[in-house]
């Protein structure tokens, strides 16, 4: 694998994405970087972890930032040919292609309520409400008071053959650094939405992101998120999503420009 590089896709219109089709069968109007992210998610979550294809895309995708890591992969198209004496009569031909190998997304607030401990959650595209969830007061947990706006990292996936080489670390670092350097990006505009839609009665109630980041981590990956600075939120408990046990974890980023992560 050549030196991997990373691409960011900011929130974008995905109205043309058809959840029932594979990424390779989507309309040309869907941004290429998103198709690449979905190609990785298809390989990892749909094929490897048996999540139904239609459940892999959700309404959070359009309002999220997505990062995709690409590797330059060299493939031999025509092998070298030698004559009986061992002299090369035809040189090897190869092509180098940028292949998507990893992805992560960052979902802005507001979010649906924290899952109830012990609950079992299966995504149902038909029941999914249109647009983002309303601003609510959630149940307090160990690290979340139920009110503070938080962003959520998720859908981290690395293609099997490229695991163990630091690709997920690179993705988590890229998303956390970007969030830290763009702290006001997701703050809502009171002028556009109005106080009532923001669940605010007074100016101090207007949601402002102060650096809180959440993950709903597959239990088997909890230790990796710990390495990236997240702490298990005992109060959130455990629950099941698409048949996989999950835990809640939080990290607080100091919001200072150019701060090291
Ligand atoms: C989890 C996953 C994204 C890790 O990708 P990766 O590129 O292999 O991870 P990295 O090589 O960047 O690993 C970074 C660190 O996390 C550790 N780590 C990675 N996966 C781990 C796991 N499942 N359990 C414990 N530690 C893990 C690595 O040992 C490494 O530690 P180090 O920095 O001390 O060397 C990848 O295994 C994957 O796609 N799994 C299937 C999808 C999935 O489960 N996603 C998680 C949803 S919450």
Tab-separated table of C-alpha atoms and ligand atoms in Angstrom:
chain	number	residue	atom	x	y	z
A	1	UNK	CA	0.000	0.000	0.000
A	2	UNK	CA	1.297	3.486	-0.899
A	3	UNK	CA	0.992	6.401	1.533
A	4	UNK	CA	-2.717	6.661	2.376
A	5	UNK	CA	-4.433	10.023	2.025
A	6	UNK	CA	-7.638	11.336	3.544
A	7	UNK	CA	-10.570	13.235	2.065
A	8	UNK	CA	-13.302	15.196	3.910
A	9	UNK	CA	-16.886	15.537	2.676
A	10	UNK	CA	-18.908	18.216	4.477
A	11	UNK	CA	-22.720	17.887	4.872
A	12	UNK	CA	-24.258	17.484	1.457
A	13	UNK	CA	-27.560	16.795	-0.280
A	14	UNK	CA	-28.024	13.017	-0.632
A	15	UNK	CA	-31.624	13.024	-1.882
A	16	UNK	CA	-30.534	10.988	-4.899
A	17	UNK	CA	-29.100	8.156	-2.768
A	18	UNK	CA	-31.228	5.014	-3.038
A	19	UNK	CA	-30.821	2.960	0.157
A	20	UNK	CA	-31.956	-0.227	-1.617
A	21	UNK	CA	-29.136	-0.131	-4.149
A	22	UNK	CA	-25.468	-0.902	-3.687
A	23	UNK	CA	-23.028	2.063	-3.738
A	24	UNK	CA	-21.763	0.929	-7.157
A	25	UNK	CA	-25.327	1.159	-8.559
A	26	UNK	CA	-26.128	4.710	-7.376
A	27	UNK	CA	-26.963	7.739	-9.533
A	28	UNK	CA	-24.044	9.842	-10.778
A	29	UNK	CA	-25.527	12.806	-8.848
A	30	UNK	CA	-24.387	11.360	-5.516
A	31	UNK	CA	-21.013	12.861	-4.442
A	32	UNK	CA	-18.137	10.468	-5.238
A	33	UNK	CA	-16.578	10.750	-1.762
A	34	UNK	CA	-19.859	9.622	-0.208
A	35	UNK	CA	-20.087	6.659	-2.587
A	36	UNK	CA	-16.540	5.729	-1.554
A	37	UNK	CA	-17.515	5.910	2.135
A	38	UNK	CA	-20.530	3.699	1.417
A	39	UNK	CA	-18.376	1.238	-0.508
A	40	UNK	CA	-16.271	0.719	2.635
A	41	UNK	CA	-19.390	0.543	4.846
A	42	UNK	CA	-20.926	-2.015	2.487
A	43	UNK	CA	-17.831	-4.225	2.662
A	44	UNK	CA	-17.514	-3.985	6.446
A	45	UNK	CA	-21.017	-3.643	7.900
A	46	UNK	CA	-23.228	-5.218	5.203
A	47	UNK	CA	-21.018	-8.054	3.941
A	48	UNK	CA	-18.880	-8.766	7.017
A	49	UNK	CA	-21.310	-7.931	9.849
A	50	UNK	CA	-24.588	-8.804	8.036
A	51	UNK	CA	-26.318	-5.443	8.485
A	52	UNK	CA	-29.124	-5.224	5.858
A	53	UNK	CA	-28.074	-2.993	2.935
A	54	UNK	CA	-31.102	-0.670	3.321
A	55	UNK	CA	-30.194	-0.050	6.994
A	56	UNK	CA	-26.670	1.135	6.224
A	57	UNK	CA	-27.808	4.547	4.932
A	58	UNK	CA	-29.774	6.856	7.236
A	59	UNK	CA	-30.988	10.445	7.420
A	60	UNK	CA	-27.907	11.421	9.494
A	61	UNK	CA	-25.670	10.845	6.463
A	62	UNK	CA	-26.696	14.064	4.696
A	63	UNK	CA	-26.096	16.295	7.751
A	64	UNK	CA	-22.793	14.624	8.736
A	65	UNK	CA	-19.147	15.187	7.834
A	66	UNK	CA	-17.528	12.084	6.317
A	67	UNK	CA	-13.844	11.212	6.049
A	68	UNK	CA	-12.534	8.596	3.655
A	69	UNK	CA	-8.996	7.177	3.617
A	70	UNK	CA	-7.639	6.080	0.245
A	71	UNK	CA	-4.670	3.868	-0.519
A	72	UNK	CA	-2.822	3.916	-3.812
A	73	UNK	CA	-2.894	0.314	-4.901
A	74	UNK	CA	-0.739	-0.958	-7.722
A	75	UNK	CA	-2.186	-3.866	-9.688
A	76	UNK	CA	-0.411	-5.844	-12.418
A	77	UNK	CA	-2.549	-5.879	-15.570
A	78	UNK	CA	-0.103	-7.765	-17.831
A	79	UNK	CA	2.729	-9.902	-16.398
A	80	UNK	CA	6.373	-9.723	-17.551
A	81	UNK	CA	7.174	-12.163	-20.376
A	82	UNK	CA	10.660	-13.769	-20.731
A	83	UNK	CA	12.062	-15.872	-23.563
A	84	UNK	CA	13.744	-19.291	-23.142
A	85	UNK	CA	17.088	-17.601	-22.255
A	86	UNK	CA	15.478	-15.537	-19.552
A	87	UNK	CA	15.565	-12.224	-21.445
A	88	UNK	CA	12.613	-9.917	-20.897
A	89	UNK	CA	10.623	-9.713	-24.134
A	90	UNK	CA	7.663	-7.860	-22.709
A	91	UNK	CA	7.703	-5.571	-19.696
A	92	UNK	CA	5.167	-5.896	-16.918
A	93	UNK	CA	2.243	-3.445	-17.124
A	94	UNK	CA	0.458	-2.156	-14.069
A	95	UNK	CA	-2.029	0.510	-13.015
A	96	UNK	CA	-2.192	2.465	-9.774
A	97	UNK	CA	-5.657	3.242	-8.451
A	98	UNK	CA	-6.824	5.166	-5.385
A	99	UNK	CA	-9.012	2.758	-3.468
A	100	UNK	CA	-11.216	3.708	-0.487
A	101	UNK	CA	-10.124	1.633	2.518
A	102	UNK	CA	-11.571	3.359	5.575
A	103	UNK	CA	-14.262	5.780	6.680
A	104	UNK	CA	-15.783	7.582	9.688
A	105	UNK	CA	-18.607	10.116	10.091
A	106	UNK	CA	-19.305	12.933	12.514
A	107	UNK	CA	-22.998	13.564	13.195
A	108	UNK	CA	-23.950	17.012	14.518
A	109	UNK	CA	-26.490	17.653	17.294
A	110	UNK	CA	-29.418	17.342	17.942
A	111	UNK	CA	-29.672	13.586	18.512
A	112	UNK	CA	-32.466	11.191	19.443
A	113	UNK	CA	-32.571	10.216	23.163
A	114	UNK	CA	-29.766	7.996	24.504
A	115	UNK	CA	-30.772	4.337	24.048
A	116	UNK	CA	-32.321	2.780	27.153
A	117	UNK	CA	-30.046	0.229	28.911
A	118	UNK	CA	-30.942	-3.279	27.756
A	119	UNK	CA	-32.914	-2.066	24.735
A	120	UNK	CA	-32.782	-3.741	21.349
A	121	UNK	CA	-32.684	-1.431	18.366
A	122	UNK	CA	-33.166	-2.408	14.733
A	123	UNK	CA	-33.182	0.407	12.231
A	124	UNK	CA	-36.329	0.592	10.143
A	125	UNK	CA	-35.989	2.908	7.161
A	126	UNK	CA	-39.776	3.218	6.831
A	127	UNK	CA	-40.151	4.479	10.398
A	128	UNK	CA	-37.299	6.988	10.118
A	129	UNK	CA	-38.572	10.548	10.600
A	130	UNK	CA	-37.722	13.016	7.846
A	131	UNK	CA	-35.093	15.564	8.908
A	132	UNK	CA	-33.039	15.836	12.104
A	133	UNK	CA	-34.567	14.997	15.494
A	134	UNK	CA	-35.937	17.825	17.674
A	135	UNK	CA	-33.914	19.490	20.450
A	136	UNK	CA	-34.809	17.679	23.684
A	137	UNK	CA	-33.697	17.327	27.289
A	138	UNK	CA	-32.276	13.799	27.487
A	139	UNK	CA	-31.796	11.525	30.495
A	140	UNK	CA	-28.565	12.451	32.321
A	141	UNK	CA	-25.741	9.900	32.125
A	142	UNK	CA	-22.242	9.754	33.635
A	143	UNK	CA	-20.687	12.317	31.268
A	144	UNK	CA	-23.739	13.999	29.722
A	145	UNK	CA	-26.062	16.224	31.745
A	146	UNK	CA	-28.850	15.559	29.239
A	147	UNK	CA	-28.723	19.100	27.873
A	148	UNK	CA	-25.245	19.937	26.562
A	149	UNK	CA	-24.960	19.645	22.747
A	150	UNK	CA	-22.583	16.913	21.625
A	151	UNK	CA	-21.361	15.619	18.283
A	152	UNK	CA	-21.271	11.891	17.592
A	153	UNK	CA	-18.557	9.915	15.824
A	154	UNK	CA	-19.653	6.698	14.178
A	155	UNK	CA	-19.626	4.235	11.284
A	156	UNK	CA	-15.860	3.830	11.649
A	157	UNK	CA	-14.802	1.022	9.334
A	158	UNK	CA	-11.582	-0.205	7.745
A	159	UNK	CA	-11.514	-2.818	4.966
A	160	UNK	CA	-10.278	-6.123	6.425
A	161	UNK	CA	-7.019	-6.395	4.428
A	162	UNK	CA	-5.909	-2.937	5.668
A	163	UNK	CA	-6.554	-3.362	9.404
A	164	UNK	CA	-3.849	-3.067	12.029
A	165	UNK	CA	-1.937	-0.399	10.087
A	166	UNK	CA	-3.253	2.675	11.942
A	167	UNK	CA	-5.968	3.621	9.408
A	168	UNK	CA	-8.720	3.889	12.051
A	169	UNK	CA	-6.392	5.923	14.260
A	170	UNK	CA	-5.813	8.276	11.311
A	171	UNK	CA	-9.599	8.614	10.764
A	172	UNK	CA	-10.406	9.270	14.439
A	173	UNK	CA	-7.575	11.799	14.659
A	174	UNK	CA	-8.706	13.603	11.479
A	175	UNK	CA	-12.317	13.913	12.674
A	176	UNK	CA	-11.381	15.028	16.204
A	177	UNK	CA	-8.842	17.569	14.934
A	178	UNK	CA	-11.342	18.975	12.429
A	179	UNK	CA	-14.051	19.295	15.112
A	180	UNK	CA	-11.634	21.022	17.427
A	181	UNK	CA	-10.561	23.463	14.739
A	182	UNK	CA	-14.135	24.169	13.581
A	183	UNK	CA	-16.031	24.388	16.897
A	184	UNK	CA	-18.800	26.688	15.630
A	185	UNK	CA	-19.479	24.766	12.376
A	186	UNK	CA	-22.613	23.017	13.670
A	187	UNK	CA	-23.920	25.726	16.005
A	188	UNK	CA	-27.451	26.515	14.821
A	189	UNK	CA	-28.499	29.952	13.642
A	190	UNK	CA	-31.178	31.467	15.892
A	191	UNK	CA	-32.167	33.795	13.065
A	192	UNK	CA	-32.924	30.876	10.742
A	193	UNK	CA	-34.463	28.412	13.200
A	194	UNK	CA	-35.970	30.611	15.916
A	195	UNK	CA	-35.673	30.144	19.705
A	196	UNK	CA	-38.616	27.729	19.967
A	197	UNK	CA	-37.210	25.214	17.466
A	198	UNK	CA	-33.926	25.248	19.384
A	199	UNK	CA	-35.731	24.318	22.592
A	200	UNK	CA	-34.546	27.633	24.072
A	201	UNK	CA	-36.528	30.007	26.287
A	202	UNK	CA	-33.635	32.390	26.983
A	203	UNK	CA	-30.347	33.267	25.231
A	204	UNK	CA	-28.258	31.027	27.559
A	205	UNK	CA	-30.318	28.021	26.377
A	206	UNK	CA	-29.270	28.365	22.715
A	207	UNK	CA	-27.268	25.226	21.869
A	208	UNK	CA	-23.527	25.908	21.534
A	209	UNK	CA	-20.989	23.114	21.108
A	210	UNK	CA	-18.392	23.128	23.910
A	211	UNK	CA	-16.269	20.179	22.816
A	212	UNK	CA	-18.274	17.122	23.959
A	213	UNK	CA	-17.964	14.098	21.627
A	214	UNK	CA	-19.904	10.829	21.964
A	215	UNK	CA	-19.530	7.414	20.353
A	216	UNK	CA	-21.888	4.475	20.341
A	217	UNK	CA	-19.149	1.868	20.235
A	218	UNK	CA	-19.458	-1.803	19.443
A	219	UNK	CA	-18.439	-3.449	22.715
A	220	UNK	CA	-15.579	-5.308	20.979
A	221	UNK	CA	-14.043	-1.993	19.869
A	222	UNK	CA	-14.317	-0.197	23.233
A	223	UNK	CA	-10.569	-0.603	23.872
A	224	UNK	CA	-9.697	1.111	20.574
A	225	UNK	CA	-11.892	4.124	21.432
A	226	UNK	CA	-10.180	4.249	24.848
A	227	UNK	CA	-6.876	4.630	23.017
A	228	UNK	CA	-8.368	7.617	21.194
A	229	UNK	CA	-9.228	9.324	24.493
A	230	UNK	CA	-12.836	8.176	25.075
A	231	UNK	CA	-14.156	7.004	28.456
A	232	UNK	CA	-16.901	4.467	29.014
A	233	UNK	CA	-20.155	6.119	30.154
A	234	UNK	CA	-21.406	3.649	32.772
A	235	UNK	CA	-24.700	5.518	33.063
A	236	UNK	CA	-25.539	4.864	29.426
A	237	UNK	CA	-25.500	1.106	29.992
A	238	UNK	CA	-25.401	-1.358	27.094
A	239	UNK	CA	-27.903	-1.972	24.307
A	240	UNK	CA	-28.142	-3.869	21.033
A	241	UNK	CA	-28.096	-2.306	17.571
A	242	UNK	CA	-28.526	-4.571	14.537
A	243	UNK	CA	-27.800	-7.538	16.821
A	244	UNK	CA	-24.471	-6.061	18.027
A	245	UNK	CA	-23.895	-5.029	21.668
A	246	UNK	CA	-23.022	-1.320	22.055
A	247	UNK	CA	-21.745	0.968	24.814
A	248	UNK	CA	-21.697	4.758	25.123
A	249	UNK	CA	-18.409	6.643	25.477
A	250	UNK	CA	-17.500	10.338	25.696
A	251	UNK	CA	-14.477	12.551	25.221
A	252	UNK	CA	-14.239	16.285	25.861
A	253	UNK	CA	-12.054	18.235	23.448
A	254	UNK	CA	-10.533	21.469	24.657
A	255	UNK	CA	-11.727	24.129	22.231
A	256	UNK	CA	-8.580	26.103	21.575
A	257	UNK	CA	-7.284	26.678	18.079
A	258	UNK	CA	-4.148	24.761	17.121
A	259	UNK	CA	-4.281	22.646	20.284
A	260	UNK	CA	-2.595	19.271	19.934
A	261	UNK	CA	-4.813	16.176	20.202
B	1	LIG	C1	-12.326	-1.288	14.532
B	1	LIG	C2	-11.570	-0.975	13.257
B	1	LIG	C3	-12.185	0.269	12.629
B	1	LIG	C4	-10.090	-0.717	13.616
B	1	LIG	O1	-9.399	-0.367	12.419
B	1	LIG	P1	-7.782	-0.489	12.261
B	1	LIG	O2	-7.384	0.354	11.124
B	1	LIG	O3	-7.400	-1.916	12.255
B	1	LIG	O4	-7.298	0.163	13.648
B	1	LIG	P2	-5.842	0.809	13.886
B	1	LIG	O5	-4.833	-0.024	13.193
B	1	LIG	O6	-5.893	2.248	13.559
B	1	LIG	O7	-5.717	0.621	15.448
B	1	LIG	C5	-5.479	1.710	16.324
B	1	LIG	C6	-5.297	1.175	17.713
B	1	LIG	O8	-6.529	0.564	18.170
B	1	LIG	C7	-6.297	-0.784	18.517
B	1	LIG	N1	-7.442	-1.564	18.082
B	1	LIG	C8	-7.964	-1.614	16.832
B	1	LIG	N2	-9.039	-2.436	16.819
B	1	LIG	C9	-9.177	-2.898	18.080
B	1	LIG	C10	-10.092	-3.772	18.720
B	1	LIG	N3	-11.101	-4.335	18.050
B	1	LIG	N4	-9.944	-4.011	20.047
B	1	LIG	C11	-8.941	-3.442	20.748
B	1	LIG	N5	-8.021	-2.594	20.198
B	1	LIG	C12	-8.150	-2.339	18.893
B	1	LIG	C13	-5.051	-1.194	17.784
B	1	LIG	O9	-4.407	-2.248	18.459
B	1	LIG	C14	-4.241	0.074	17.781
B	1	LIG	O10	-3.544	0.225	18.984
B	1	LIG	P3	-2.096	0.953	19.025
B	1	LIG	O11	-2.353	2.381	18.541
B	1	LIG	O12	-1.713	0.872	20.452
B	1	LIG	O13	-1.238	0.186	18.077
B	1	LIG	C15	-11.626	-2.174	12.249
B	1	LIG	O14	-11.204	-3.320	12.918
B	1	LIG	C16	-13.008	-2.420	11.679
B	1	LIG	O15	-13.379	-1.838	10.652
B	1	LIG	N6	-13.795	-3.294	12.325
B	1	LIG	C17	-15.117	-3.635	11.823
B	1	LIG	C18	-16.087	-2.466	11.952
B	1	LIG	C19	-16.296	-2.051	13.367
B	1	LIG	O16	-16.397	-2.872	14.251
B	1	LIG	N7	-16.398	-0.719	13.591
B	1	LIG	C20	-16.511	-0.172	14.890
B	1	LIG	C21	-17.851	0.369	15.120
B	1	LIG	S1	-17.894	1.101	16.744
